PDB file of C-alpha atoms in Angstrom:
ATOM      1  CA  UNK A   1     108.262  91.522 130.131  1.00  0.00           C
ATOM      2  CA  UNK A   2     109.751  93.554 127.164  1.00  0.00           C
ATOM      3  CA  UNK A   3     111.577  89.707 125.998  1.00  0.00           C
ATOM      4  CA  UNK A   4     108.332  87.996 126.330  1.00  0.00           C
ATOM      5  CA  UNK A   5     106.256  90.599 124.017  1.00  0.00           C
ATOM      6  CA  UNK A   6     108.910  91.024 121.069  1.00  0.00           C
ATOM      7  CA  UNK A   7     109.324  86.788 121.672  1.00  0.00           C
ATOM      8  CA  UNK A   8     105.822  86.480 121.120  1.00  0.00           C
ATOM      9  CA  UNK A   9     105.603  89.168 118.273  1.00  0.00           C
ATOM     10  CA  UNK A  10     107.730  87.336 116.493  1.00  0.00           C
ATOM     11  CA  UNK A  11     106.219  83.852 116.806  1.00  0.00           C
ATOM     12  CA  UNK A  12     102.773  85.589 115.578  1.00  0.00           C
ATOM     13  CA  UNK A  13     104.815  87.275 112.854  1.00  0.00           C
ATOM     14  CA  UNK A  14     106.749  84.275 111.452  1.00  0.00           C
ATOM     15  CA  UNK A  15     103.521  82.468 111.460  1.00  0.00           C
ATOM     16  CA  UNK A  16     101.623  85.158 109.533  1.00  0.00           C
ATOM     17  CA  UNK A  17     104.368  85.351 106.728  1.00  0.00           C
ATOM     18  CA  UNK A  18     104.130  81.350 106.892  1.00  0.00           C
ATOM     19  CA  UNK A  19     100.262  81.394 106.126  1.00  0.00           C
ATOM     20  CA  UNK A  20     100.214  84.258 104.088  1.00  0.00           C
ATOM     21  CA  UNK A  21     102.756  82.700 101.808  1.00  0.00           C
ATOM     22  CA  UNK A  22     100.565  79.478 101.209  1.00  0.00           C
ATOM     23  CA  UNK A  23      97.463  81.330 101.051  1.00  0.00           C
ATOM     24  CA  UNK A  24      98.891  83.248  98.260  1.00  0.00           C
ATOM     25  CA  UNK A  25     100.246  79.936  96.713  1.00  0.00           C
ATOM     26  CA  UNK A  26      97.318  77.801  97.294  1.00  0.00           C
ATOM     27  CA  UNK A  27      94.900  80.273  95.608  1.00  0.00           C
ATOM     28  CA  UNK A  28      97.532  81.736  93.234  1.00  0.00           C
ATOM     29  CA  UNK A  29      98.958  78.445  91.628  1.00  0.00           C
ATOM     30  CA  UNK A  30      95.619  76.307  91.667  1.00  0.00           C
ATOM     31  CA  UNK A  31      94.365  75.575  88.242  1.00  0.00           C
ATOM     32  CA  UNK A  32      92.245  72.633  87.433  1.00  0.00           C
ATOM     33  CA  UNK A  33      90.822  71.545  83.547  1.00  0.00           C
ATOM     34  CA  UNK A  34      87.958  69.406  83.008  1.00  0.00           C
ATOM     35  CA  UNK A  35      86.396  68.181  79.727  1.00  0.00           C
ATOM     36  CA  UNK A  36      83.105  70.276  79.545  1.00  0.00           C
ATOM     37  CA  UNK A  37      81.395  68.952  76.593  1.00  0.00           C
ATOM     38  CA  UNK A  38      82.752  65.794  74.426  1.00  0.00           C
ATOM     39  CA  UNK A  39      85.918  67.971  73.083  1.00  0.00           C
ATOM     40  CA  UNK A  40      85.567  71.661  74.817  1.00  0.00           C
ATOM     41  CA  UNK A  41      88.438  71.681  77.791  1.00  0.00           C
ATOM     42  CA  UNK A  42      87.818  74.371  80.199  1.00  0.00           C
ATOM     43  CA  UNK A  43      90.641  75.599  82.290  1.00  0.00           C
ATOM     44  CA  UNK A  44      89.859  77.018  86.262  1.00  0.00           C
ATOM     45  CA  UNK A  45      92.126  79.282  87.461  1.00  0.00           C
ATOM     46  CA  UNK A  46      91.847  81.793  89.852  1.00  0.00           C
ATOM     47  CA  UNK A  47      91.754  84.821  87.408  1.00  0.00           C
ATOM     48  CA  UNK A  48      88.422  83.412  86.808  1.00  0.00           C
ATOM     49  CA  UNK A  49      86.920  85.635  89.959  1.00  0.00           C
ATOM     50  CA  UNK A  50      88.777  88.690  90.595  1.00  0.00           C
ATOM     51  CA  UNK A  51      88.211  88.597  94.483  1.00  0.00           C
ATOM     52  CA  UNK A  52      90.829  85.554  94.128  1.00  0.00           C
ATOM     53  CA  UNK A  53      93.512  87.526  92.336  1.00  0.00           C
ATOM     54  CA  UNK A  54      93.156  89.918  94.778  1.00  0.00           C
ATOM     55  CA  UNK A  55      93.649  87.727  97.530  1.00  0.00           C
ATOM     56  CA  UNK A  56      96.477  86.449  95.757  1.00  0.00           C
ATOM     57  CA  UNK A  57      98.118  89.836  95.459  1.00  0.00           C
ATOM     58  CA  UNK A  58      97.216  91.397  98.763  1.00  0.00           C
ATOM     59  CA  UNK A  59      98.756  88.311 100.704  1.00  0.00           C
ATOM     60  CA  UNK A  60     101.901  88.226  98.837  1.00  0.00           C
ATOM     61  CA  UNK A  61     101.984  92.399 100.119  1.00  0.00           C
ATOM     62  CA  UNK A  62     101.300  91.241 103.497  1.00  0.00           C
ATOM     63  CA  UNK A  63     103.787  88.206 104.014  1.00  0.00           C
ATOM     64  CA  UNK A  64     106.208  90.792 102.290  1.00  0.00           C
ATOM     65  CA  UNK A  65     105.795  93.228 105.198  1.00  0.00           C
ATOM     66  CA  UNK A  66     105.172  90.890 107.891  1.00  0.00           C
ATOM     67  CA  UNK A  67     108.600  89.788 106.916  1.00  0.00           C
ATOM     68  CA  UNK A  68     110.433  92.487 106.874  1.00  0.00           C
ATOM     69  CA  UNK A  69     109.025  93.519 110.061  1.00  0.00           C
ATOM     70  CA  UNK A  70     109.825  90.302 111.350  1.00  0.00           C
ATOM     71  CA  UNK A  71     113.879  91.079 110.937  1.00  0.00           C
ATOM     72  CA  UNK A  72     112.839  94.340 112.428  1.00  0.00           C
ATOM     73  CA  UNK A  73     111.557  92.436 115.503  1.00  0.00           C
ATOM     74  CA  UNK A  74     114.226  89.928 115.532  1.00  0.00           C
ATOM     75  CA  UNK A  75     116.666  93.312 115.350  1.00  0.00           C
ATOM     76  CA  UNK A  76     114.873  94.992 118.024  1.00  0.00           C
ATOM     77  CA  UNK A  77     115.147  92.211 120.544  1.00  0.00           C
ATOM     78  CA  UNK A  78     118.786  92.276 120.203  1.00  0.00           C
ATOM     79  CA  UNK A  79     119.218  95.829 121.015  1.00  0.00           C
ATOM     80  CA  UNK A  80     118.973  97.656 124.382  1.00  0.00           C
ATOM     81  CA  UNK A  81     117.068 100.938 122.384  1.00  0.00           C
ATOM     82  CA  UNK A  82     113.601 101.191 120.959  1.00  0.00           C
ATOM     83  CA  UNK A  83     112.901 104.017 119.047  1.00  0.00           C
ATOM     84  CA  UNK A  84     109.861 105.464 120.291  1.00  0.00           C
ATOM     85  CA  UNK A  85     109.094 107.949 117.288  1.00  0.00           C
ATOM     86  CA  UNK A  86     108.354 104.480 114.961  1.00  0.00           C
ATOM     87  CA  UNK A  87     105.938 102.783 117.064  1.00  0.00           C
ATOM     88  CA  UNK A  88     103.352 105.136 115.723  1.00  0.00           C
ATOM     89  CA  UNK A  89     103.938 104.445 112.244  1.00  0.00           C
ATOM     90  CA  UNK A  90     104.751 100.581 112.988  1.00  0.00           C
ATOM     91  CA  UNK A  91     101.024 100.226 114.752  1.00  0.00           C
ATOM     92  CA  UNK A  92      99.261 101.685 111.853  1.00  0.00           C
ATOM     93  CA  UNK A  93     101.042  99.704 109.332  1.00  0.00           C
ATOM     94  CA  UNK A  94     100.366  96.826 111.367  1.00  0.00           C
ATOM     95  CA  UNK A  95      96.503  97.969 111.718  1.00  0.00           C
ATOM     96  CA  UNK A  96      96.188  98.581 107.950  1.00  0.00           C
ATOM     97  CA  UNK A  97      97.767  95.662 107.133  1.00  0.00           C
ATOM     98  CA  UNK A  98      95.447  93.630 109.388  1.00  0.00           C
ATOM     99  CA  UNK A  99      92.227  95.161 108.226  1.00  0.00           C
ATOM    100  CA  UNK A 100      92.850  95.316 104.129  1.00  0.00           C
ATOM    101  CA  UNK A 101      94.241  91.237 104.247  1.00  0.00           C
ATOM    102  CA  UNK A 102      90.860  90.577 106.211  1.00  0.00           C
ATOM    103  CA  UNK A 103      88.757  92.560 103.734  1.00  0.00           C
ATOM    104  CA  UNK A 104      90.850  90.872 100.784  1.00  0.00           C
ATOM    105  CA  UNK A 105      89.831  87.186 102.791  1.00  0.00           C
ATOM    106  CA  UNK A 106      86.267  88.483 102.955  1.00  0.00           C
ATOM    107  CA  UNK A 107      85.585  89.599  99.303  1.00  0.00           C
ATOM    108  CA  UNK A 108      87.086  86.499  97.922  1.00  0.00           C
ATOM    109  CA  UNK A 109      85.505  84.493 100.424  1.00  0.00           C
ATOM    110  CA  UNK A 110      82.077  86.081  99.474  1.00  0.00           C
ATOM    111  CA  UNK A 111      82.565  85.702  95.944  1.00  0.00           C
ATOM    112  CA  UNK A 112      83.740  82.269  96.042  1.00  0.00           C
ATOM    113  CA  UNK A 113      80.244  81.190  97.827  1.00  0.00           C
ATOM    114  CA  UNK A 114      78.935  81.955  93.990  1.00  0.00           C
ATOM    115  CA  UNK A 115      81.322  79.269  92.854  1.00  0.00           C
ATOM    116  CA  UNK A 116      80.057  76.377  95.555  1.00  0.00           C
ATOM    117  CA  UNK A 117      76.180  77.740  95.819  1.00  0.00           C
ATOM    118  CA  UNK A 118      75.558  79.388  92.508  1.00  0.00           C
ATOM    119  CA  UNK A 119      72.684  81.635  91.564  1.00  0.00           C
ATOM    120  CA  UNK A 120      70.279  80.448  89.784  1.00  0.00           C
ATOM    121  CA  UNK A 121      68.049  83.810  88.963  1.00  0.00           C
ATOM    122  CA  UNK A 122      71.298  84.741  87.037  1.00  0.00           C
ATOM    123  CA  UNK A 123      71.830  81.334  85.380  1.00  0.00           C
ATOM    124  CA  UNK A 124      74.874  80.852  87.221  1.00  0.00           C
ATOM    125  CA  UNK A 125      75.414  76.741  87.681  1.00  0.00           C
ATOM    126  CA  UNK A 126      77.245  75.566  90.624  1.00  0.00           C
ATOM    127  CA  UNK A 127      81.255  75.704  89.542  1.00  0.00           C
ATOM    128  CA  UNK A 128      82.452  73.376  92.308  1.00  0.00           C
ATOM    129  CA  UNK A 129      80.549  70.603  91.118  1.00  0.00           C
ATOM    130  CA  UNK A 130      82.571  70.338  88.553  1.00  0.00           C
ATOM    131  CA  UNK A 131      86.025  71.382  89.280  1.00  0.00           C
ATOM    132  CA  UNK A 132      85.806  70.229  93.269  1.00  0.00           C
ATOM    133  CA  UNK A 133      90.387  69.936  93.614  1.00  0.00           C
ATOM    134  CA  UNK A 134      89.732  73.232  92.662  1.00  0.00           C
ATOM    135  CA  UNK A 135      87.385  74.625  94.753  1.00  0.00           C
ATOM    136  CA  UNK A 136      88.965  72.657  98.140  1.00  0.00           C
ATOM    137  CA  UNK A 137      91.964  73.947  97.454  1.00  0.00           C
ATOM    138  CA  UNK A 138      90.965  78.009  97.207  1.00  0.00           C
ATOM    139  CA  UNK A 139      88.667  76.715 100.801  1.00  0.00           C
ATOM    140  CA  UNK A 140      92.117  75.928 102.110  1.00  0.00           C
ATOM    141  CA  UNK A 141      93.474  78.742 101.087  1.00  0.00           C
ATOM    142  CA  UNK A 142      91.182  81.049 102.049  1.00  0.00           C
ATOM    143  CA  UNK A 143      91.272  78.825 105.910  1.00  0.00           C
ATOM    144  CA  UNK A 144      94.655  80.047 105.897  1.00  0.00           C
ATOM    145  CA  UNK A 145      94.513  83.281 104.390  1.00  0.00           C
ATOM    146  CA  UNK A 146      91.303  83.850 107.269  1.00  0.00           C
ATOM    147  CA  UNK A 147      93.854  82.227 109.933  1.00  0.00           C
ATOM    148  CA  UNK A 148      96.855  84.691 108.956  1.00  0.00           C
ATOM    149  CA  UNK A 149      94.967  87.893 109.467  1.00  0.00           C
ATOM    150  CA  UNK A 150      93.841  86.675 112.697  1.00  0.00           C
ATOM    151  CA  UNK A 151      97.430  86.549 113.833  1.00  0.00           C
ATOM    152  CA  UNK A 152      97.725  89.875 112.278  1.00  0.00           C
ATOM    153  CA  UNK A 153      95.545  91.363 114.446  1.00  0.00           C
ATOM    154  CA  UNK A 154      97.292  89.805 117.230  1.00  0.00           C
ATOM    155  CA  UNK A 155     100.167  91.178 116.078  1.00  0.00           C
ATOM    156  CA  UNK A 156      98.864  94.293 115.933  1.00  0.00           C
ATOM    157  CA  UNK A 157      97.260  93.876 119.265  1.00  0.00           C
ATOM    158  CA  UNK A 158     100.970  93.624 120.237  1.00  0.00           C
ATOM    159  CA  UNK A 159     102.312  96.745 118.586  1.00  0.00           C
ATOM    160  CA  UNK A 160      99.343  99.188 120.086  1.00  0.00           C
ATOM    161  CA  UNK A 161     101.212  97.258 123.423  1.00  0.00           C
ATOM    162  CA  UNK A 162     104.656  98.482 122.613  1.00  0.00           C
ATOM    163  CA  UNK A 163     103.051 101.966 120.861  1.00  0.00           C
ATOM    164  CA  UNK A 164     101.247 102.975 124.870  1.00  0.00           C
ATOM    165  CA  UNK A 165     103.681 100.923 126.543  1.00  0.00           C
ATOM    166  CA  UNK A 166     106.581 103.780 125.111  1.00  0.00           C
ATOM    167  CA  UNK A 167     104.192 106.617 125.368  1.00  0.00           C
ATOM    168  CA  UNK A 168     103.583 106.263 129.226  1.00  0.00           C
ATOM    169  CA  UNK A 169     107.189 104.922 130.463  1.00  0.00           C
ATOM    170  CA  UNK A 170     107.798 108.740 129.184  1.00  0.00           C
ATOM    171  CA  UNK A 171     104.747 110.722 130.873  1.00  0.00           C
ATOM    172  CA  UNK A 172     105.733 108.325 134.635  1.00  0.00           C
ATOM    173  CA  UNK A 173     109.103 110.003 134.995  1.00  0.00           C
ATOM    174  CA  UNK A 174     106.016 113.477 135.648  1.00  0.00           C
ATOM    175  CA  UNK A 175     104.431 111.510 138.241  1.00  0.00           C
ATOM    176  CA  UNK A 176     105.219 111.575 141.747  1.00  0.00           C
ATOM    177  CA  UNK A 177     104.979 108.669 144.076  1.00  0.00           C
ATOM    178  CA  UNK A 178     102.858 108.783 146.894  1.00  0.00           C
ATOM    179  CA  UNK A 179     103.865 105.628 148.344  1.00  0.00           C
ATOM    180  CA  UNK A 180     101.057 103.268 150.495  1.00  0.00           C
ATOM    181  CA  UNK A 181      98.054 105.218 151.784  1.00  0.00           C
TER     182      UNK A 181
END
């Protein structure tokens, strides 16, 4: 069972780092320039809303640790021990990295609806109307950014596993078997 877990933790893993990573290049590298009025160029970038660079920064954090817990993983499964005093700290890593790249997906999600909808009360026109390469390509990148996080959470699913998994194979050697009633 213990082969099968860390086998599947880092499958979810690698493909977290593998989103992550284009998320963060998607969104972070996709600039688009469109002539406005007869001679005025104006440039799109993602710096334009601040929910995108962000995004940008918080999944380049989390494919960074995903990573490096990946190795850990890969490390782990080749090695009889597993250090039970880490699994605390590893599960609420993994939990806080889950939660802040889903928040990061949600505020630049929410802020890019302004960009597709607009508002008009504010006088805001509809951005992706103009620059549409633009705004498909921060959609796909926030499809994979949304799509990472969800295997975070898996993985994280995965390391509470391991975290009570380590904490009760060490209270059972207090209980006494009854055998069949």
């Amino acid at each position: 069972m213990k082969g099968g877990t860390l086998k599947a933790e880092c499958f979810l893993r690698l493909f977290s780092v593998l989103l992550a990573i284009l998320a963060a290049c998607l969104v972070g590298l996709d600039t688009q320039t469109k002539l406005v009025f007869f001679t005025i160029e104006r440039k799109a970038t993602n710096k334009d809303l601040p929910a995108l660079s962000v995004m940008v920064i918080v999944e380049a954090v989390a494919a960074a640790y995903q990573f490096i817990q990946l190795c850990k993983s890969c490390i782990k499964a080749n090695q009889s021990g597993f250090h039970k005093s880490l699994a605390w700290l590893d599960f609420f890593l993994d939990q806080m990295v889950a939660y802040v790249t889903f928040g990061a997906i949600a505020a630049a999600a929410q802020a890019s609806c302004f960009a597709v909808t607009g508002a008009e009360h504010f006088e805001w026109m509809k951005l992706c109307n103009i620059y549409t390469r633009f705004c498909e390509q921060i959609g796909g990148g926030l499809a994979c950014g949304l799509l990472g996080s969800l295997l975070m959470a898996a993985v994280s699913s995965i390391s509470a596993f391991h975290l009570f998994r380590a904490h009760t194979t060490s209270k059972q050697s207090f209980v006494v078997n009854r055998g069949p009633l």
